[in-house]
Amino acid sequence: MTKALLLIDIQNGFCPGGNLPVAEGDAVVPVANRLMASGAYDLVVASQDWHPADHGSFASQHAGKKPFDMGELSGQPQVMWPDHCVQGTVDADFHPDLETTRIDFIQRKGENPDVDSYSAFRDNDKAALTGLGDWLKANGVTELDVVGLATDYCVKFSALDAVDMLPGVKVRLIADGCRGIDPKGVEEALEAMRLAGVEITDSDRIGF
Ligand code: VGL
Ligand code: ZN
């Protein structure tokens, strides 16, 4: 049995004061730190949304579009986001209180300007893999707990891909270690994950 903790996009950009802030996004930091310090995990992996300045998911790249409008990217429907998590900027850094010294592997994503990558495992069109799945397989991971931002986007698609791409791995979402963008989207995301076989739990229920 090899247990891994996956921290999704716990970056300044998704916390209050960031460019795409999630309400109470910073509240996931103490939960993530407590889980990492618990000794329950053999491995800790973290994803980082890591966009070029001209990423096609940014409203700024589309004439007449405002943030949160719907648009298109490479012929697919795409939410137009505010510019966020641009490579090398403070917005893309991990939250300063996250205990990053405990992270064994960092997976960056969203570098291709022509496709978005909500999942830490592969682009939204499912064409290019990031390498995280292979890393977890190579390390013999059998149980994966997921926390981070945002529940209704990157957390959801990462957890669904974990179930899909890591057959036999038990995937759990620790809900109090996650925050989302849209409350309705969060409810739908939790239901979609549950239906796919992700166990939805809380840190206190599992003893942390
Ligand atoms: C995310 C929207 C755009 C996320 C990333 O981390 O959930 N959401 N890029
Ligand atoms: Zn992004």
Coordinates of C-alpha atoms and ligand atoms in Angstrom, one line a residue:
M1 CA 0.0 0.0 0.0
T2 CA 1.4 3.4 -1.0
K3 CA -0.5 6.5 -0.1
A4 CA -0.1 9.7 -2.0
L5 CA -1.6 13.2 -1.3
L6 CA -2.4 15.3 -4.4
L7 CA -2.5 19.1 -3.8
I8 CA -4.2 20.8 -6.7
D9 CA -3.3 24.4 -7.6
I10 CA -2.8 25.8 -4.1
Q11 CA -1.5 29.0 -5.7
N12 CA -1.8 32.7 -5.0
G13 CA -3.9 33.2 -8.1
F14 CA -6.7 31.2 -6.7
C15 CA -6.6 32.7 -3.2
P16 CA -8.0 36.0 -2.0
G17 CA -5.9 38.8 -3.6
G18 CA -5.0 36.6 -6.6
N19 CA -6.2 37.1 -10.2
L20 CA -8.8 34.3 -10.2
P21 CA -9.7 34.2 -6.5
V22 CA -11.8 31.4 -5.1
A23 CA -13.8 32.4 -1.9
E24 CA -11.8 31.2 1.1
G25 CA -9.3 29.6 -1.2
D26 CA -6.6 30.1 1.4
A27 CA -8.6 28.0 3.9
V28 CA -7.3 24.9 2.2
V29 CA -3.7 25.7 3.2
P30 CA -3.9 24.7 6.9
V31 CA -5.8 21.5 5.9
A32 CA -3.1 20.6 3.3
N33 CA -0.4 21.3 5.9
R34 CA -2.0 19.2 8.5
L35 CA -2.4 16.3 6.1
M36 CA 1.2 16.5 5.0
A37 CA 2.4 16.6 8.7
S38 CA 0.2 13.7 9.7
G39 CA 2.7 11.1 8.5
A40 CA -0.2 9.3 6.7
Y41 CA 1.3 9.8 3.3
D42 CA 4.3 8.2 1.6
L43 CA 4.3 10.8 -1.1
V44 CA 3.0 14.3 -1.7
V45 CA 2.5 15.6 -5.2
A46 CA 1.4 19.1 -6.2
S47 CA 0.1 20.6 -9.4
Q48 CA 0.6 24.2 -10.5
D49 CA -1.4 26.0 -13.1
W50 CA 1.4 27.4 -15.3
H51 CA 0.2 29.5 -18.2
P52 CA 2.1 31.5 -20.8
A53 CA 1.1 35.2 -20.8
D54 CA -0.8 34.7 -24.1
H55 CA -2.8 31.6 -23.0
G56 CA -5.9 31.1 -25.0
S57 CA -8.1 30.6 -21.9
F58 CA -7.6 34.2 -21.1
A59 CA -10.4 36.7 -22.0
S60 CA -7.6 39.2 -22.8
Q61 CA -6.7 37.1 -25.9
H62 CA -10.1 37.2 -27.4
A63 CA -11.5 40.5 -28.9
G64 CA -14.8 41.5 -27.2
K65 CA -14.6 38.9 -24.5
K66 CA -14.8 39.6 -20.8
P67 CA -13.7 37.3 -18.0
F68 CA -16.3 34.6 -17.2
D69 CA -17.9 34.9 -20.7
M70 CA -18.1 31.7 -22.7
G71 CA -15.9 31.6 -25.8
E72 CA -14.0 29.1 -27.9
L73 CA -10.5 27.7 -27.8
S74 CA -9.3 25.5 -30.7
G75 CA -12.9 25.0 -31.7
Q76 CA -14.1 23.9 -28.2
P77 CA -16.3 25.8 -25.7
Q78 CA -14.1 27.5 -23.2
V79 CA -14.7 29.7 -20.2
M80 CA -12.8 33.0 -20.7
W81 CA -10.8 33.4 -17.5
P82 CA -9.0 36.5 -16.2
D83 CA -5.3 36.3 -16.8
H84 CA -4.0 34.1 -14.0
C85 CA -1.1 31.9 -12.9
V86 CA 1.3 33.3 -15.6
Q87 CA 4.6 31.4 -15.5
G88 CA 7.1 33.0 -13.2
T89 CA 4.8 35.6 -11.6
V90 CA 3.7 35.7 -7.9
D91 CA 0.2 34.8 -9.0
A92 CA 1.6 31.4 -10.1
D93 CA 3.6 30.8 -6.9
F94 CA 2.3 28.4 -4.3
H95 CA 0.5 30.1 -1.4
P96 CA 3.3 31.3 0.9
D97 CA 2.0 29.4 3.9
L98 CA 1.9 26.0 2.1
E99 CA 4.6 23.7 3.5
T100 CA 6.2 23.1 0.1
T101 CA 9.3 21.4 1.6
R102 CA 7.1 18.4 2.0
I103 CA 6.3 18.1 -1.7
D104 CA 8.0 15.3 -3.5
F105 CA 6.9 16.0 -7.1
I106 CA 5.5 19.1 -8.8
Q107 CA 3.4 18.8 -11.9
R108 CA 3.0 21.9 -14.0
K109 CA 0.1 22.1 -16.5
G110 CA -1.6 24.6 -18.9
E111 CA 1.5 25.5 -20.7
N112 CA 0.1 24.9 -24.2
P113 CA -1.6 28.2 -25.3
D114 CA -4.0 26.4 -27.5
V115 CA -5.7 24.1 -25.0
D116 CA -6.7 24.4 -21.3
S117 CA -5.7 21.8 -18.7
Y118 CA -8.0 21.7 -15.7
S119 CA -6.8 18.1 -14.9
A120 CA -3.3 17.7 -13.5
F121 CA -3.1 14.5 -15.6
R122 CA -3.9 15.7 -19.2
D123 CA -5.2 18.6 -21.3
N124 CA -8.9 19.2 -21.6
D125 CA -9.0 17.6 -25.1
K126 CA -7.4 14.5 -23.4
A127 CA -4.6 14.4 -26.1
A128 CA -1.4 15.3 -24.3
L129 CA -0.6 13.7 -20.9
T130 CA 1.3 15.7 -18.3
G131 CA 3.3 12.8 -16.8
L132 CA 1.7 12.8 -13.4
G133 CA -0.1 9.5 -14.0
D134 CA 3.1 7.8 -15.1
W135 CA 4.9 9.2 -12.0
L136 CA 2.2 7.9 -9.6
K137 CA 2.3 4.4 -11.4
A138 CA 6.1 4.3 -11.3
N139 CA 6.0 5.0 -7.6
G140 CA 3.4 2.2 -7.0
V141 CA 0.7 4.5 -5.6
T142 CA -2.4 2.6 -4.5
E143 CA -4.3 5.3 -2.7
L144 CA -4.7 8.9 -3.7
D145 CA -6.2 11.6 -1.6
V146 CA -7.0 14.9 -3.3
V147 CA -7.4 18.5 -1.9
G148 CA -7.0 22.0 -3.4
L149 CA -8.5 24.5 -5.8
A150 CA -10.9 24.8 -7.4
T151 CA -13.4 22.0 -6.6
D152 CA -15.6 22.6 -9.7
Y153 CA -12.7 22.8 -12.2
C154 CA -9.2 21.5 -11.6
V155 CA -10.0 19.4 -8.5
K156 CA -12.9 17.8 -10.2
F157 CA -11.2 17.0 -13.5
S158 CA -8.1 15.7 -11.7
A159 CA -10.1 13.4 -9.5
L160 CA -12.1 12.1 -12.4
D161 CA -8.9 11.5 -14.4
A162 CA -7.3 9.7 -11.4
V163 CA -10.1 7.2 -11.4
D164 CA -10.0 6.8 -15.2
M165 CA -6.2 6.6 -15.7
L166 CA -5.1 4.8 -12.5
P167 CA -7.2 1.6 -12.5
G168 CA -7.2 0.0 -9.1
V169 CA -6.1 3.1 -7.2
K170 CA -8.5 4.2 -4.5
V171 CA -9.3 7.9 -4.9
R172 CA -10.7 10.1 -2.1
L173 CA -11.6 13.8 -2.1
I174 CA -11.1 15.5 1.2
A175 CA -13.9 18.1 0.8
D176 CA -12.9 20.5 3.7
G177 CA -9.5 20.8 1.9
C178 CA -11.1 22.1 -1.2
R179 CA -12.9 25.3 -2.2
G180 CA -14.8 26.1 -5.5
I181 CA -15.6 28.9 -7.8
D182 CA -19.4 28.5 -8.2
P183 CA -21.5 26.9 -5.4
K184 CA -23.8 25.2 -7.8
G185 CA -20.8 23.9 -9.8
V186 CA -19.3 22.6 -6.6
E187 CA -22.5 20.5 -5.8
E188 CA -22.5 19.1 -9.4
A189 CA -18.8 18.4 -9.2
L190 CA -19.1 16.5 -5.9
E191 CA -21.9 14.4 -7.4
A192 CA -20.0 13.7 -10.6
M193 CA -17.0 12.6 -8.6
R194 CA -19.1 10.4 -6.3
L195 CA -20.8 8.8 -9.4
A196 CA -17.4 8.1 -10.9
G197 CA -16.3 6.2 -7.7
V198 CA -14.4 9.0 -5.8
E199 CA -15.0 8.7 -2.1
I200 CA -16.0 12.1 -0.7
T201 CA -14.9 12.6 2.9
D202 CA -13.6 15.2 5.3
S203 CA -10.3 15.5 7.1
D204 CA -11.8 15.0 10.6
R205 CA -13.7 11.8 9.4
I206 CA -10.4 10.2 8.4
G207 CA -8.7 11.2 11.6
F208 CA -6.9 14.4 10.7
Ligands
VGL1 C1 -8.5 26.5 -12.6 C2 -9.8 27.8 -13.9 C3 -8.7 28.1 -14.8 C4 -8.4 25.7 -11.3 C5 -7.4 26.8 -13.4 O1 -7.2 25.5 -10.8 O2 -9.4 25.2 -10.9 N1 -9.7 27.0 -12.9 N2 -7.5 27.5 -14.5
ZN2 ZN -5.8 28.2 -15.5

